[in-house]
PDB file of C-alpha atoms in Angstrom:
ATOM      1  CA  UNK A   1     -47.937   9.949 -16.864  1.00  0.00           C
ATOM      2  CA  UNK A   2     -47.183   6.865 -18.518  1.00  0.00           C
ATOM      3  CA  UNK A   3     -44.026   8.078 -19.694  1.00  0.00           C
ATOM      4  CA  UNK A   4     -43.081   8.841 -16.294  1.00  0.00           C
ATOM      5  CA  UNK A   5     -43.924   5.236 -14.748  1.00  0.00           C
ATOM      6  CA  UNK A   6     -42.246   3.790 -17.623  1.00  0.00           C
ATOM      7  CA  UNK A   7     -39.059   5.727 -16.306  1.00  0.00           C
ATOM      8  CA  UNK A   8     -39.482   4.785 -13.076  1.00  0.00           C
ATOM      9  CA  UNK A   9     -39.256   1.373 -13.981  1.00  0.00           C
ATOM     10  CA  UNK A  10     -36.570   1.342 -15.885  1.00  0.00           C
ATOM     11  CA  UNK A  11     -34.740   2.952 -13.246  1.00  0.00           C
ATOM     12  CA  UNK A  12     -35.517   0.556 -10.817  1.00  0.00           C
ATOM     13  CA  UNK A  13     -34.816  -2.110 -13.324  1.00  0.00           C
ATOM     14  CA  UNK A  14     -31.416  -0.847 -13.732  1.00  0.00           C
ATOM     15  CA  UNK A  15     -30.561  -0.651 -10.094  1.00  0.00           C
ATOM     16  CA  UNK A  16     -31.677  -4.134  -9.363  1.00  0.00           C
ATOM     17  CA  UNK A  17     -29.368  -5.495 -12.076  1.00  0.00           C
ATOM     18  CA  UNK A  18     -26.427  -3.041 -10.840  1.00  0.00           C
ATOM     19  CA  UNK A  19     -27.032  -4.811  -7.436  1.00  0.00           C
ATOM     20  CA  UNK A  20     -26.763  -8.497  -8.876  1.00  0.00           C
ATOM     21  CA  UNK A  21     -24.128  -7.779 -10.596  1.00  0.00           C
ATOM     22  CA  UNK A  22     -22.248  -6.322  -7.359  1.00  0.00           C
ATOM     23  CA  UNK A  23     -23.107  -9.904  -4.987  1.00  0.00           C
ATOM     24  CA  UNK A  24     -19.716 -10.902  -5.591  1.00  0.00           C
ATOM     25  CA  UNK A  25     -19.246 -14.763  -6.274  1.00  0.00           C
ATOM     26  CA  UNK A  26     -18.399 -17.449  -3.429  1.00  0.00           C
ATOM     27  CA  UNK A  27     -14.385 -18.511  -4.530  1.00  0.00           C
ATOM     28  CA  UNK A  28     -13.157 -21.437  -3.148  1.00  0.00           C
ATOM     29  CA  UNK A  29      -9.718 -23.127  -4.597  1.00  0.00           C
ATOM     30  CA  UNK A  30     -10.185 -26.375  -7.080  1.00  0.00           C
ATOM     31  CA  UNK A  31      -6.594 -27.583  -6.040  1.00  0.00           C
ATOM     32  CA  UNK A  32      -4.169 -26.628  -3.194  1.00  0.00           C
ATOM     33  CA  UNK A  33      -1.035 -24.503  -4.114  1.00  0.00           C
ATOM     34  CA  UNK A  34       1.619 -23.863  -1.732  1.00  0.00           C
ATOM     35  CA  UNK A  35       2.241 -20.121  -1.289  1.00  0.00           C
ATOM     36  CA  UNK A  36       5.754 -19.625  -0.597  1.00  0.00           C
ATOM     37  CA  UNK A  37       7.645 -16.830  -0.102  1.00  0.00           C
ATOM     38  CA  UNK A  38       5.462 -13.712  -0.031  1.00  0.00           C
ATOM     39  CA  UNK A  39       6.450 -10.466  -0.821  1.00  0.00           C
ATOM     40  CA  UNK A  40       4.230  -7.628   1.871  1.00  0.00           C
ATOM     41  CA  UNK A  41       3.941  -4.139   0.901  1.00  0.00           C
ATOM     42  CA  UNK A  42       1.100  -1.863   3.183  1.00  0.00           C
ATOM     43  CA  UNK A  43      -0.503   1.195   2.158  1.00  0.00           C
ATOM     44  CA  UNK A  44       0.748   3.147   5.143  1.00  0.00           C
ATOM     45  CA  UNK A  45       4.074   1.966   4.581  1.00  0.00           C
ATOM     46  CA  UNK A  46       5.740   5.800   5.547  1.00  0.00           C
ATOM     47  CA  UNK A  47       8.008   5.889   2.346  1.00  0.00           C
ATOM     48  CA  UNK A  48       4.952   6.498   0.027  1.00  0.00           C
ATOM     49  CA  UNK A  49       1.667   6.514   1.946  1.00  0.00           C
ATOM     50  CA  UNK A  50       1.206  10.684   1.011  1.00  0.00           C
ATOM     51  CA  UNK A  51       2.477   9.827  -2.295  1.00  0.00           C
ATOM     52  CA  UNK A  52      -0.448  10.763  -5.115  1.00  0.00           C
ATOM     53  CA  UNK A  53      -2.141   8.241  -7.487  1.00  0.00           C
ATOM     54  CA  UNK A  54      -0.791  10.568 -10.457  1.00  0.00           C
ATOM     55  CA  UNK A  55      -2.833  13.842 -10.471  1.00  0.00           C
ATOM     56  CA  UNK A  56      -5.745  12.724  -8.191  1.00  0.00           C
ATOM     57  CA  UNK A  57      -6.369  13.731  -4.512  1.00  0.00           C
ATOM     58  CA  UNK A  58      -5.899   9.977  -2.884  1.00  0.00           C
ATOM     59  CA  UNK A  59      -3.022   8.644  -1.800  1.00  0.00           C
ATOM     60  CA  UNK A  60      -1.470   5.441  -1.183  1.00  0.00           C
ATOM     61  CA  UNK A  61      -2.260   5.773   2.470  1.00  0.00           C
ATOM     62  CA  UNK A  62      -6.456   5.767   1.490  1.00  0.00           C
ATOM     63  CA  UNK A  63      -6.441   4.452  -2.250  1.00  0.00           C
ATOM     64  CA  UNK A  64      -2.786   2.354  -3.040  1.00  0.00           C
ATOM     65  CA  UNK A  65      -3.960  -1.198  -1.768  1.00  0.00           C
ATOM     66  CA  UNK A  66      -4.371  -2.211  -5.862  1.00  0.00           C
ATOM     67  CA  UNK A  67      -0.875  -0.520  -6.806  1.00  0.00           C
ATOM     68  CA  UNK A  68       0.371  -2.331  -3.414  1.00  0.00           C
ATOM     69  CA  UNK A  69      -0.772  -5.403  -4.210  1.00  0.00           C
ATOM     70  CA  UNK A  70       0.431  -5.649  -8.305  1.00  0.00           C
ATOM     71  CA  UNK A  71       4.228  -4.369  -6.738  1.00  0.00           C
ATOM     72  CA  UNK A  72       4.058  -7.333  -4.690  1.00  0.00           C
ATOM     73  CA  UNK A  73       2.721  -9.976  -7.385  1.00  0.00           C
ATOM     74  CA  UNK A  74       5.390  -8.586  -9.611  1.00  0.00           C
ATOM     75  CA  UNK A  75       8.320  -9.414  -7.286  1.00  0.00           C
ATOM     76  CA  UNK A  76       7.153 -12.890  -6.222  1.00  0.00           C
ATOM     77  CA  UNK A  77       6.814 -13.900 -10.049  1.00  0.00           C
ATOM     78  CA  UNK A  78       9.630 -11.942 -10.991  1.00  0.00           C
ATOM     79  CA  UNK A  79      11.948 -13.859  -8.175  1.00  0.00           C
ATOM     80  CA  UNK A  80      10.520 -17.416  -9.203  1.00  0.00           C
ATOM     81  CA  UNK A  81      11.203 -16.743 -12.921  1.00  0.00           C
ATOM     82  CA  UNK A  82      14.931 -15.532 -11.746  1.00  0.00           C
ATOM     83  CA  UNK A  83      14.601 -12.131 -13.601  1.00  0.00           C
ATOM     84  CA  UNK A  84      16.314  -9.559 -12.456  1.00  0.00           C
ATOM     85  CA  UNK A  85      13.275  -7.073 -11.168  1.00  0.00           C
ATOM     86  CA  UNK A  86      12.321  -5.544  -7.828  1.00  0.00           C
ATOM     87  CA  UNK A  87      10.266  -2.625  -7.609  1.00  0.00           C
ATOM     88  CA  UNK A  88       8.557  -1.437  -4.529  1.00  0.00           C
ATOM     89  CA  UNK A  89       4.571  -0.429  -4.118  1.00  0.00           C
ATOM     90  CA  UNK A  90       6.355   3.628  -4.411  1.00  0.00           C
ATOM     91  CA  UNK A  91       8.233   2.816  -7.350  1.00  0.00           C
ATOM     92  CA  UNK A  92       5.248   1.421  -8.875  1.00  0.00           C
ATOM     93  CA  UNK A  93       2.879   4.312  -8.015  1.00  0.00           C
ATOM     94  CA  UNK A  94       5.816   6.810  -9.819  1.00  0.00           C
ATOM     95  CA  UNK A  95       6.143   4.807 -12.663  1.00  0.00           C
ATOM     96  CA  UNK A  96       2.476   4.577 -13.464  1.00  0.00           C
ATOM     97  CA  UNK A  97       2.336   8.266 -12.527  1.00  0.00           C
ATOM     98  CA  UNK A  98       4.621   8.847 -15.429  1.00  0.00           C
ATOM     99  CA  UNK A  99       3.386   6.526 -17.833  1.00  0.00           C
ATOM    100  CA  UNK A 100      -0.056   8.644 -17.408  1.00  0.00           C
ATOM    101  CA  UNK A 101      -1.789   4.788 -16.225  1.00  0.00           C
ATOM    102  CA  UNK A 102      -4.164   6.735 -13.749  1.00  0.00           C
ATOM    103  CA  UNK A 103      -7.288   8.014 -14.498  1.00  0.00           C
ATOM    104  CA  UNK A 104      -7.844  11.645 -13.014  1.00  0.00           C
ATOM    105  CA  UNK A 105      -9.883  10.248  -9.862  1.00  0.00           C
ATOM    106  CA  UNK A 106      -6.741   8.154  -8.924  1.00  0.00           C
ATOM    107  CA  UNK A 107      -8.121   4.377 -11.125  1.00  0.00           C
ATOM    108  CA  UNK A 108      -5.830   2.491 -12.942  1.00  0.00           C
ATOM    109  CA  UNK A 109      -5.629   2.381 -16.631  1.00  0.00           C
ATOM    110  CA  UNK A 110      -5.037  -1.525 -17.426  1.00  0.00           C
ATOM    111  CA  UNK A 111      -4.298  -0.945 -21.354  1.00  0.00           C
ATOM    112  CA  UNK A 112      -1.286   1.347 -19.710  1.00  0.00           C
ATOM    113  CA  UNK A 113       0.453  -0.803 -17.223  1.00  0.00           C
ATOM    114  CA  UNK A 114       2.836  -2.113 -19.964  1.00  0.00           C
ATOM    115  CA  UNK A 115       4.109   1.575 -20.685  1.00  0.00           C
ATOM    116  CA  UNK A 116       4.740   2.112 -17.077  1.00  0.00           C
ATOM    117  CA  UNK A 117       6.559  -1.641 -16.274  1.00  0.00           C
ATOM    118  CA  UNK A 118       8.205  -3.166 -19.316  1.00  0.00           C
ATOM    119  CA  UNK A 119       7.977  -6.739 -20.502  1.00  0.00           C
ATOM    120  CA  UNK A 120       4.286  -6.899 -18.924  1.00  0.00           C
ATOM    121  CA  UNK A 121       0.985  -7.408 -19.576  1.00  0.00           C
ATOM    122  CA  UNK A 122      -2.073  -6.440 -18.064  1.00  0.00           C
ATOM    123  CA  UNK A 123      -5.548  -8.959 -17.760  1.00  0.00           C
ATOM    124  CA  UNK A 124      -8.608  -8.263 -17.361  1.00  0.00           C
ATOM    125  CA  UNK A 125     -11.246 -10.968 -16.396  1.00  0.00           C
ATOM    126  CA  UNK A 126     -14.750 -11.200 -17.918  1.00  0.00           C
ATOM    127  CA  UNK A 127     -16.060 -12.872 -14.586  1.00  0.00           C
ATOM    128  CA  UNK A 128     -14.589 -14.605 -11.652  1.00  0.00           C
ATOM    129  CA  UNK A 129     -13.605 -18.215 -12.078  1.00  0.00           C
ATOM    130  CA  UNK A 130     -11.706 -20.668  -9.462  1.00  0.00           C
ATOM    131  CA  UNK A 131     -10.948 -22.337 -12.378  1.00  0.00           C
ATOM    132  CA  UNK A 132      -8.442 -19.166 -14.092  1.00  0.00           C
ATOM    133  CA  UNK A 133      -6.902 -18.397 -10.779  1.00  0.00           C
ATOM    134  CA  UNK A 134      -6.027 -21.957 -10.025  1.00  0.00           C
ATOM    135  CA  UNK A 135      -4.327 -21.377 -13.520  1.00  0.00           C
ATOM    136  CA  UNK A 136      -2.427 -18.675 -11.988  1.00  0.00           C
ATOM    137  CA  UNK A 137      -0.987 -19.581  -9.299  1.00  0.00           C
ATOM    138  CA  UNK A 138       0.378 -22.774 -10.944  1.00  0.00           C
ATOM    139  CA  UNK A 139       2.072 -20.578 -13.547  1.00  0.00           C
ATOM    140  CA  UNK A 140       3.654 -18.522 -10.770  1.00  0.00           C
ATOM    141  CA  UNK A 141       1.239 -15.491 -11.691  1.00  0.00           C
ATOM    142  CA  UNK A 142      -0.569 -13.560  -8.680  1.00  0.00           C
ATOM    143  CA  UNK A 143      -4.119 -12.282  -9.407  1.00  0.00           C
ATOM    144  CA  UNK A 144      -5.427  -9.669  -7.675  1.00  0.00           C
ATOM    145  CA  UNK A 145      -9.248  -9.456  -6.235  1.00  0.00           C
ATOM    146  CA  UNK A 146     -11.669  -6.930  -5.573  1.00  0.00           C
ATOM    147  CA  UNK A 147     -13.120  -7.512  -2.362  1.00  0.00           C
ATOM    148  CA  UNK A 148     -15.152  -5.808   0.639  1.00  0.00           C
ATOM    149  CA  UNK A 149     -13.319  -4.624   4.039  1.00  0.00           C
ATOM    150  CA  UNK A 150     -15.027  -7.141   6.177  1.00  0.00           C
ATOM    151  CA  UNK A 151     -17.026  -8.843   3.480  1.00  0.00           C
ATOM    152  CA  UNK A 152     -19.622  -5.762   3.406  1.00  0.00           C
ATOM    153  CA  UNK A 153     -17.551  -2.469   3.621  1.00  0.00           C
ATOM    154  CA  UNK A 154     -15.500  -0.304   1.161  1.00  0.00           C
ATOM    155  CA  UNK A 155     -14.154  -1.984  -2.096  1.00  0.00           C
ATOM    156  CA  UNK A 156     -10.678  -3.179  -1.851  1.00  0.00           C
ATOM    157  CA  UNK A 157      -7.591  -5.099  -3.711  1.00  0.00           C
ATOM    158  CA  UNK A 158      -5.725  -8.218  -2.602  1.00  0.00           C
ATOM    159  CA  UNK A 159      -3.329 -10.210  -3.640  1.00  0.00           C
ATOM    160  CA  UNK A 160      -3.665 -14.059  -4.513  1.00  0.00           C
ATOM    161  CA  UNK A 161      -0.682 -15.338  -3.170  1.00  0.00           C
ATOM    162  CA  UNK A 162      -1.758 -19.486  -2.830  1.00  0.00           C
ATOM    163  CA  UNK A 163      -3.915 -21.977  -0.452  1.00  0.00           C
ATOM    164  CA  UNK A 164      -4.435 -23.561   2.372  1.00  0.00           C
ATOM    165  CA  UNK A 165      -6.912 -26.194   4.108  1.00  0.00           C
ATOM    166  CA  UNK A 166      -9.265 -23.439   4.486  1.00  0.00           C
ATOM    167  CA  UNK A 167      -9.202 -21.587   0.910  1.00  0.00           C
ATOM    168  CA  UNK A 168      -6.712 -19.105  -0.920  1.00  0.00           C
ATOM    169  CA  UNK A 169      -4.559 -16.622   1.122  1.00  0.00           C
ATOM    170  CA  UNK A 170      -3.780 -12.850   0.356  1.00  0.00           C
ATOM    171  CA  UNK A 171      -1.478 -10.760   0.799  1.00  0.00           C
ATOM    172  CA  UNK A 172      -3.561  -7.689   2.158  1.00  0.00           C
ATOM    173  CA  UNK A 173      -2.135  -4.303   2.118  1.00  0.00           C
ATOM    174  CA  UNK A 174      -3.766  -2.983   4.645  1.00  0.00           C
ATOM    175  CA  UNK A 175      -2.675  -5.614   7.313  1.00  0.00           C
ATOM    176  CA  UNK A 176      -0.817  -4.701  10.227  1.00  0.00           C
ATOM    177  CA  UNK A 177       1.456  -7.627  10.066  1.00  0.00           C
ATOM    178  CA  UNK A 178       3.588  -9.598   7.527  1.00  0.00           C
ATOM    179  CA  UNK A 179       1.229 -12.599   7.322  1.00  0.00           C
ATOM    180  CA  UNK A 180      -1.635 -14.184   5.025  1.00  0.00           C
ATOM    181  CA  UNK A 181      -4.395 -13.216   5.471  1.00  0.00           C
ATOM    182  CA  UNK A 182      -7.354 -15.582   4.307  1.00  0.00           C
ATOM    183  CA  UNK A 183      -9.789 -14.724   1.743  1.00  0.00           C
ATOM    184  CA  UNK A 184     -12.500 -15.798   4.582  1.00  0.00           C
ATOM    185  CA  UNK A 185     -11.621 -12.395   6.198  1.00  0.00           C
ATOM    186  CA  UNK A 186     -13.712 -10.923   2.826  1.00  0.00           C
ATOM    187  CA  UNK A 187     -16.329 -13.904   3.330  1.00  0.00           C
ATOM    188  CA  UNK A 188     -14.545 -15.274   0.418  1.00  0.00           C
ATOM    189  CA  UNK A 189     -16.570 -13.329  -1.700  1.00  0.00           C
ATOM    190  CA  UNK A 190     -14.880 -11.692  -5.197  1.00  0.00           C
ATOM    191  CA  UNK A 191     -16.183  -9.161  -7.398  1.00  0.00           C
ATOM    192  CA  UNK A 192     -13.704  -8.904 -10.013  1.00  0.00           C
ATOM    193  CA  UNK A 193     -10.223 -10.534 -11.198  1.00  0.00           C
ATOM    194  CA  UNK A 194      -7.127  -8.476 -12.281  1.00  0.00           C
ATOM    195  CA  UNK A 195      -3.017  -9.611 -13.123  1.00  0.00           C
ATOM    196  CA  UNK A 196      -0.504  -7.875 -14.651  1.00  0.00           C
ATOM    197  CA  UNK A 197       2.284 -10.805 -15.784  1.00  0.00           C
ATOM    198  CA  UNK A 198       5.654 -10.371 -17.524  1.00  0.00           C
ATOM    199  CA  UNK A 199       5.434 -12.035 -21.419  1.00  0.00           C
ATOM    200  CA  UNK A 200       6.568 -15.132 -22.119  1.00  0.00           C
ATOM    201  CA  UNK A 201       4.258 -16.527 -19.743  1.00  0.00           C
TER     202      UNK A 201
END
């Protein structure tokens, strides 16, 4: 009996700090940085949205928003460092495909971006900071977020593309139209921070 209450508790235990850690953290820009020109690329674009995430059942259309936004981030740095790279959100998705950068239920394998888009590297952040995206952006180097449709629904990636008077903008790939979007549209709440970056950075 005791046993079993201990259990119990621990469960619960475990659950409460697996819901802390899941509040997301309030993100509001330290310093203003002018966006410029942003590169869009939607989910349901109809050139890849029934494309696979390698060997899983989701597509671009219901899962690519993270492979959507990291194309994207890619070509803006990419055309402010002059290199000569352009790959769209389908090109992407084949690439890590072939690289073998997806998990079998369709996640992406950070430590394998590099195989799948030379002269990169991938980043993973211990916790969410205004402070490292800030960084970023004034590199030229696009973080993307994990957020919540709506601030409360499904998990989803955007893109950190810069600022305004309000707080950052995103590029969203699942936006109808070719236009920030502000991170208020997610209650400006962020539960982890991702970039992949070319070297030399």
């Amino acid at each position: 009996m005791i046993l079993a209450v201990i259990c119990v508790v621990g469960c619960v235990g475990i659950l409460f700090l697996r819901g802390r850690m899941q509040k997301g953290v309030p993100l509001y820009p330290l310093r203003e940085t002018e966006a410029g020109e942003t590169v869009y690329f939607r989910q349901q674009d109809d050139r890849w949205a029934q494309d696979r995430l390698g060997t899983a059942r989701d597509t671009m259309a219901s899962s690519g928003c993270l492979v959507c936004a990291l194309a994207a981030g890619l070509d803006m740095q990419a055309a402010r460092l002059g290199l000569d790279f352009y790959m769209t959100a389908g090109e992407l998705n084949e690439a890590l495909g072939e690289a073998s950068a997806y998990t079998d239920s369709g996640a992406v394998i950070w430590g394998s971006i590099p195989a799948a888009v030379s002269g990169t590297e991938s980043y993973v952040a211990d916790s969410v900071k205004a402070e490292e995206i800030d960084a970023f952006l004034e590199q030229g180097i696009f973080p993307v977020v994990k957020v919540r449709v709506n601030g409360v629904g499904a998990w989803h990636w955007v893109l950190i593309t810069g600022t305004d008077a309000d707080g950052y903008l995103c590029m969203d790939p699942m936006a109808e139209e070719e236009t920030p979007v502000s991170l208020s549209a997610f209650q400006d709440r962020v539960y982890s921070v991702r970039a992949v970056y070319f070297t030399g950075q």
